[in-house]
Tab-separated table of C-alpha atoms and ligand atoms in Angstrom:
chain	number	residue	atom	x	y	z
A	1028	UNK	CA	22.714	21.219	168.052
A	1029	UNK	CA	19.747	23.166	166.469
A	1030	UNK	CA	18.472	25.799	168.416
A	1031	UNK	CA	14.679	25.554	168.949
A	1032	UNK	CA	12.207	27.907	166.714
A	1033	UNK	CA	9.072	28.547	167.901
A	1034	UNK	CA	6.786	31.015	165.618
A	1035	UNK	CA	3.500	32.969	166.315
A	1036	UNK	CA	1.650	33.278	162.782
A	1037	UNK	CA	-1.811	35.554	164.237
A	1038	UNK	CA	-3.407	35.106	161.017
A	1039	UNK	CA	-5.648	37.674	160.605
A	1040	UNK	CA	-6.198	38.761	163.888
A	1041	UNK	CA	-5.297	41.975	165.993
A	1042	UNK	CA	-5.762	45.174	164.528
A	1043	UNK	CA	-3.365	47.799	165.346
A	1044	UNK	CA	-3.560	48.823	168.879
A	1045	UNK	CA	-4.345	45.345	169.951
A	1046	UNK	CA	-1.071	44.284	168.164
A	1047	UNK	CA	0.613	47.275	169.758
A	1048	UNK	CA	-0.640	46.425	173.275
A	1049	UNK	CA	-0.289	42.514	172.909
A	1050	UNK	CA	3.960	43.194	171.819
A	1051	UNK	CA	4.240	45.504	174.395
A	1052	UNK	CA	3.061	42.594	177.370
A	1053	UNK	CA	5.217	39.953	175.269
A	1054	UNK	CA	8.477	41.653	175.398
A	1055	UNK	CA	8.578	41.760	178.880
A	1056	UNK	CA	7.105	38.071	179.594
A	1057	UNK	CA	9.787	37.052	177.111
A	1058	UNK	CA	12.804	39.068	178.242
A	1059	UNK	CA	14.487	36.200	180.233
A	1060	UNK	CA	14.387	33.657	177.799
A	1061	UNK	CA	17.518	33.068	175.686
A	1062	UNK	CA	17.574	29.370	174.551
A	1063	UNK	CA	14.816	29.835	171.886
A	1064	UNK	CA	14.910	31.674	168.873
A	1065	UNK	CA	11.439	33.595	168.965
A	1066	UNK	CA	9.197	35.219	165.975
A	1067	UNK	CA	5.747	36.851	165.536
A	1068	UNK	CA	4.194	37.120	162.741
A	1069	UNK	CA	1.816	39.986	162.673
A	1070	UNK	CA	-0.772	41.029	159.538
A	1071	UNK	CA	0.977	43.370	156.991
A	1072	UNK	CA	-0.563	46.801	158.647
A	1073	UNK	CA	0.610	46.047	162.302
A	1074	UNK	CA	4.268	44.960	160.919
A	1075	UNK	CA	6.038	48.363	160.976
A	1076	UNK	CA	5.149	49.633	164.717
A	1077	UNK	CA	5.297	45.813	165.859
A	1078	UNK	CA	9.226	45.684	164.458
A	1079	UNK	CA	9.680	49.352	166.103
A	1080	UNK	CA	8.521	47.897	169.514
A	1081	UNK	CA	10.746	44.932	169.250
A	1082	UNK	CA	13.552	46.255	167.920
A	1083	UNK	CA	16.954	44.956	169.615
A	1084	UNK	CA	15.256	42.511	171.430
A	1085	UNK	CA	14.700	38.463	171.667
A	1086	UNK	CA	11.786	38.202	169.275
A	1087	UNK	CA	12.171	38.328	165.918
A	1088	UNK	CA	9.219	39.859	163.200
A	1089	UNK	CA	7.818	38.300	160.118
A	1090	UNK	CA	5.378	38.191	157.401
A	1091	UNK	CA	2.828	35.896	156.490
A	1092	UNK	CA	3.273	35.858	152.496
A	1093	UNK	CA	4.557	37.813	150.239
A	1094	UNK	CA	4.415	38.415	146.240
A	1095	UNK	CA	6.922	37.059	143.928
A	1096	UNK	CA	7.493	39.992	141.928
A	1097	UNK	CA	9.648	43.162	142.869
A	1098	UNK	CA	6.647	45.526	141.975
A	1099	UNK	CA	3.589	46.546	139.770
A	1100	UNK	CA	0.280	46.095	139.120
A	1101	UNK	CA	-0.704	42.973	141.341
A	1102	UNK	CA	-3.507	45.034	143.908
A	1103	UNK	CA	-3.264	43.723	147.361
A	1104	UNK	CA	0.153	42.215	146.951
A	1105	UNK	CA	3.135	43.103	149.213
A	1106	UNK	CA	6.842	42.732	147.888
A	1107	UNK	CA	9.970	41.349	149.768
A	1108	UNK	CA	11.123	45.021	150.121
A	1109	UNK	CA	7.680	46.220	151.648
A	1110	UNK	CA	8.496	43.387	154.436
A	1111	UNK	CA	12.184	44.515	154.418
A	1112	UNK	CA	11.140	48.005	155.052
A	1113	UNK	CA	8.776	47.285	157.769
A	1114	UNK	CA	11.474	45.380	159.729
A	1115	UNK	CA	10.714	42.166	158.789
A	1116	UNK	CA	13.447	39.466	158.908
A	1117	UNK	CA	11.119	36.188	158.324
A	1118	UNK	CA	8.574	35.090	155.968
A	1119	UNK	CA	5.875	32.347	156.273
A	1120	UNK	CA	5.489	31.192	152.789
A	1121	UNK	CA	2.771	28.282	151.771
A	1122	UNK	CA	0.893	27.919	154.558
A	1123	UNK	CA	-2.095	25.548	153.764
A	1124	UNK	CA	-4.147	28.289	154.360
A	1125	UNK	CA	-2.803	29.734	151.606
A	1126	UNK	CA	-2.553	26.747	149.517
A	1127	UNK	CA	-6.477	26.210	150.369
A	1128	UNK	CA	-7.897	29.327	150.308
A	1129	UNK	CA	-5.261	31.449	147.621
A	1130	UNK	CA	-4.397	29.252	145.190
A	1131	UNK	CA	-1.057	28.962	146.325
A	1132	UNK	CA	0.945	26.044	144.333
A	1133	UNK	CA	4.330	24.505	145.126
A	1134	UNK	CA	5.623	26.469	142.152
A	1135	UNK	CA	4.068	29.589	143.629
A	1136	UNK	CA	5.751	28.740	146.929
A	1137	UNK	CA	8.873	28.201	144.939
A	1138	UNK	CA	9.043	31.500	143.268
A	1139	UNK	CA	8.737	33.194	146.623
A	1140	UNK	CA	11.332	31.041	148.089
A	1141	UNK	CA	13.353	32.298	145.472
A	1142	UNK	CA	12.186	36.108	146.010
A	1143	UNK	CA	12.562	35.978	149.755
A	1144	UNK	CA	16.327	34.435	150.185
A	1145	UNK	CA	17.459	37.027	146.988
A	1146	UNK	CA	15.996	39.981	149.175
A	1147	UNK	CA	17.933	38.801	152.455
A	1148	UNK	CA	14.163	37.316	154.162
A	1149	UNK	CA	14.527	33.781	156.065
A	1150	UNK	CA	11.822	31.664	154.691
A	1151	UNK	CA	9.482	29.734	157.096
A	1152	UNK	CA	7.916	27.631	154.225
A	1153	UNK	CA	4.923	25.312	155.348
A	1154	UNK	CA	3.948	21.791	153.937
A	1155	UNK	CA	1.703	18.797	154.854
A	1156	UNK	CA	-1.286	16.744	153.880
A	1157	UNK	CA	-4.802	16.905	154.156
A	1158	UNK	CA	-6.721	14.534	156.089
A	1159	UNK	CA	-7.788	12.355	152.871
A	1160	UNK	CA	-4.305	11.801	151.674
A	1161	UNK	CA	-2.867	10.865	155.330
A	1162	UNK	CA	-5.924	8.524	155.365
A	1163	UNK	CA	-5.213	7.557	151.905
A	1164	UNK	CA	-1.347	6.506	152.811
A	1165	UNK	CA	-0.169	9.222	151.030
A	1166	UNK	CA	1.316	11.252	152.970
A	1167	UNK	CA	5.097	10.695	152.151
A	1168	UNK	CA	4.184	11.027	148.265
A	1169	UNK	CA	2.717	14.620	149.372
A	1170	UNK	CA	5.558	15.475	151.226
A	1171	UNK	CA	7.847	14.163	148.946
A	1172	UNK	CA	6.687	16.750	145.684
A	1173	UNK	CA	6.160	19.692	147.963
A	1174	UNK	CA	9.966	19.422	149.259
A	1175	UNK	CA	11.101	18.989	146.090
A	1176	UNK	CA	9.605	21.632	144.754
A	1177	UNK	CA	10.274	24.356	147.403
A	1178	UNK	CA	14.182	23.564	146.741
A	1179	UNK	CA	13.365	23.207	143.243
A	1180	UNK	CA	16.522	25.555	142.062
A	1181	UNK	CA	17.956	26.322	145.105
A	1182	UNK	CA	22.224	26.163	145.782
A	1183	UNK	CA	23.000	24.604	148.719
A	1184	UNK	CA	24.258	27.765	150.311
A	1185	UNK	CA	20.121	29.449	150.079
A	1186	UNK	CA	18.845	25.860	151.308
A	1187	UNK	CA	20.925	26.098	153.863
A	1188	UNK	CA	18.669	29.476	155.270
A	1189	UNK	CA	15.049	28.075	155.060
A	1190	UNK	CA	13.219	27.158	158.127
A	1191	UNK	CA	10.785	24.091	157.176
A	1192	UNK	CA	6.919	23.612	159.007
A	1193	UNK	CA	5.460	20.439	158.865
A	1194	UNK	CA	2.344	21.090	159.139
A	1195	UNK	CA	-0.758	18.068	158.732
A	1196	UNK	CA	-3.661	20.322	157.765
A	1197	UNK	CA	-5.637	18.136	159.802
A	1198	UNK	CA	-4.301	19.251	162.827
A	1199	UNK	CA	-4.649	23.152	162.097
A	1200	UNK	CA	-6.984	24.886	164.161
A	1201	UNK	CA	-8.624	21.359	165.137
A	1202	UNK	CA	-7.173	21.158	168.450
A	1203	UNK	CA	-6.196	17.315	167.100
A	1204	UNK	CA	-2.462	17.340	167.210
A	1205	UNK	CA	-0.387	14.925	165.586
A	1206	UNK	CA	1.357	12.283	167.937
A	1207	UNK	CA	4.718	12.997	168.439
A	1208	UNK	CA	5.541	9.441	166.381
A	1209	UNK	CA	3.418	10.364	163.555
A	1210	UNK	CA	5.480	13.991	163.449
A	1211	UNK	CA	9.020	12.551	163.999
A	1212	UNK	CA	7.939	10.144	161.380
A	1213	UNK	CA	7.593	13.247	158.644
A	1214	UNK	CA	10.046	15.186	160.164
A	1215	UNK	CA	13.039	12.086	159.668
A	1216	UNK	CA	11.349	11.813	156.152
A	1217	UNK	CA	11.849	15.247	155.440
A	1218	UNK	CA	15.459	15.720	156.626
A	1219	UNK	CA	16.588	12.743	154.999
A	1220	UNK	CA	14.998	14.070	151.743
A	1221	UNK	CA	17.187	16.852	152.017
A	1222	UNK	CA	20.064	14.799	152.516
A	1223	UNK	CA	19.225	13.121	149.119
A	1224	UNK	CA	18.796	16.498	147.248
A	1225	UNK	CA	21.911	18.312	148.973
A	1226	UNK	CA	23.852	16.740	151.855
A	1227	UNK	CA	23.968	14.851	155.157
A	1228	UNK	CA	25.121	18.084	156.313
A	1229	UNK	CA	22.622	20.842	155.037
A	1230	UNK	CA	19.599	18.449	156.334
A	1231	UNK	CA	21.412	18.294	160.052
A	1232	UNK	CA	21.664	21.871	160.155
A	1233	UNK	CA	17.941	22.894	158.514
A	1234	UNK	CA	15.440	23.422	161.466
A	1235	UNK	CA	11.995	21.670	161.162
A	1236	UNK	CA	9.339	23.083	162.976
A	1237	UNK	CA	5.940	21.150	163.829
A	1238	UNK	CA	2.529	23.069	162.912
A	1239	UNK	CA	-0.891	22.117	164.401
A	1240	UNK	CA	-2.735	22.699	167.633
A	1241	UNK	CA	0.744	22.663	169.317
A	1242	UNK	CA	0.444	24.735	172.794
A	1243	UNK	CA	2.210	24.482	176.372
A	1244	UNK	CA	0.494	21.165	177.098
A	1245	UNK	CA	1.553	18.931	174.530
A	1246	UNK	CA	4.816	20.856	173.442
A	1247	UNK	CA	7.243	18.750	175.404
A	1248	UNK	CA	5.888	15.550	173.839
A	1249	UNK	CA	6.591	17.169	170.397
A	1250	UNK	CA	9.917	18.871	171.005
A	1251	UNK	CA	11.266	16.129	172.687
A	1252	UNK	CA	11.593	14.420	169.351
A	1253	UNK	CA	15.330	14.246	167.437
A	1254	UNK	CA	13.979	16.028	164.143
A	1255	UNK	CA	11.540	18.326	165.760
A	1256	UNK	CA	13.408	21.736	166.030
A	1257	UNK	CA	10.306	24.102	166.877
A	1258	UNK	CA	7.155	25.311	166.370
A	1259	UNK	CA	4.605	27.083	164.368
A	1260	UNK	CA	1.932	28.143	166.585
A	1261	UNK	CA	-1.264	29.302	165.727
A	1262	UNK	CA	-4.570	29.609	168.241
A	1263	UNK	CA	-1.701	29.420	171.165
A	1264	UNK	CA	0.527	32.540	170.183
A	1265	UNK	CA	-2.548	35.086	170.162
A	1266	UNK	CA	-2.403	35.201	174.036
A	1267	UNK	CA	0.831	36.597	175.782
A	1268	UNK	CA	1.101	33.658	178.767
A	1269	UNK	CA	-0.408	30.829	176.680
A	1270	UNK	CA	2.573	32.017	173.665
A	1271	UNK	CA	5.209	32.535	176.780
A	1272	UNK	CA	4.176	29.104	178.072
A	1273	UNK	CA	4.816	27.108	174.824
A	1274	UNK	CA	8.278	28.946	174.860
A	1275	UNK	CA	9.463	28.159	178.437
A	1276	UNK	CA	8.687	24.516	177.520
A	1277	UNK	CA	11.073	24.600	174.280
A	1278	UNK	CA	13.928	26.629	176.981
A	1279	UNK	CA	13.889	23.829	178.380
A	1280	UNK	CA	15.426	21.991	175.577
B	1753	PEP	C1	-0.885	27.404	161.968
B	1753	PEP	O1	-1.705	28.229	161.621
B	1753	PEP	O2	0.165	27.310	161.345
B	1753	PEP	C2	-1.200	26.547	163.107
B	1753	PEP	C3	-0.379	25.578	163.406
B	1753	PEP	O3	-2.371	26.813	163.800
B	1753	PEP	P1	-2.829	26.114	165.177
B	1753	PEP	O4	-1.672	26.165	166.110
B	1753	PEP	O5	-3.990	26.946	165.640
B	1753	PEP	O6	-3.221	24.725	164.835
């Protein structure tokens, strides 16, 4: 059985003491819940005091990107022992945001996959299609070359630690989430994927979140499905009972 995964990635909101305040309320709304494997994922200047507040405690801290490099010249870039330093255990890598808005390539994504797992960070790496190329039928063929090229070099053994989010970019900040049939659909397509590139039993053990517009209403739907192990949450995890709502859903899994 996978446990459930669900994921706050704020983006870029909450400065400091908002960040501060906002942990502070979640720790305690989220203290009885034990089923769920929980993570925020703060901006790089709340990290450090957001890890100090919830140290030892059910939810889990990570980054939203990192640099592929150890160190150097590369101005505004954060390495995978900044994050380790700040108390990060988890990394979002490839978000479409990222992809969209960054530059951010599957070999890009790769080479952080890479840095992450040889620094001791769990990967949360993000794929899925645009509107055009779902509408297009080519959403498998999308899929299909951004898997393979996140595991591109990968042993079994460091697959074995990534967390996967399907994410259709469609349904990112839209409010129009993806029917639970059109998600299971991806998600079965993914695991067995992995199955081809590894083994039946790395892709039963690899948890596969679903990204986009998911919140307390439709979660059940979504989680109820066989490959669906979680969440990635965006406009829902940036208020403590709408975030604590979506999780009490996926206890009850
Ligand atoms: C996301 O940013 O990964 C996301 C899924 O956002 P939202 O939940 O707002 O669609």
């Amino acid at each position: 059985m996978r446990r459930k995964i669900i994921a706050g990635n704020w983006k870029m909101h909450k400065t400091n003491s908002e960040a501060i305040q906002f942990v502070k309320m979640l720790k305690v709304k989220l203290i009885n819940f034990k089923k769920t494997d929980i993570v925020v994922c703060p901006t790089f200047t709340s990290l450090s005091q957001v890890s100090q507040i919830l140290d030892s405690t059910n939810i889990g801290v990570g980054a939203q990107n990192l640099h592929y490099e150890d160190k150097g010249a590369f101005t505004g870039e954060i390495s995978a022992e900044m994050l380790l330093s700040a108390g990060c255990e988890f990394v979002i890598i490839g978000h479409s945001e990222r992809r969209q808005y960054f530059n951010e390539t599957d070999q890009t994504v790769n080479q952080k996959v890479h840095k992450a797992l040889e620094k001791g960070l769990k990967p949360i790496v993000c794929i899925g299609e645009l509107l055009e190329e779902r509408e297009d039928n080519q959403t498998m063929n999308v899929i299909e070359r951004q898997v393979r090229a996140l595991f591109a070099g990968l042993s079994e053994e460091q697959a074995s630690k990534l967390v996967l989010a399907y994410e259709p970019v469609w349904a990112i900040g839209t409010g129009k989430v993806a029917s639970p049939e059109q998600a299971q659909e991806v998600h079965a397509f993914i695991r067995n994927l992995m199955a081809e590139l590894y083994s039946n039993n790395l892709a039963q053990s690899v948890r596969i979140q679903y990204g986009g517009s998911m919140k307390a209403a439709n979660a059940k739907e979504l989680l109820s499905q066989p490959d669906i192990d979680g969440g990635l949450i965006g406009g829902a995890c940036l208020e403590p009972d709408s975030f604590r709502d979506l999780i009490e859903v996926a206890e009850g899994f």
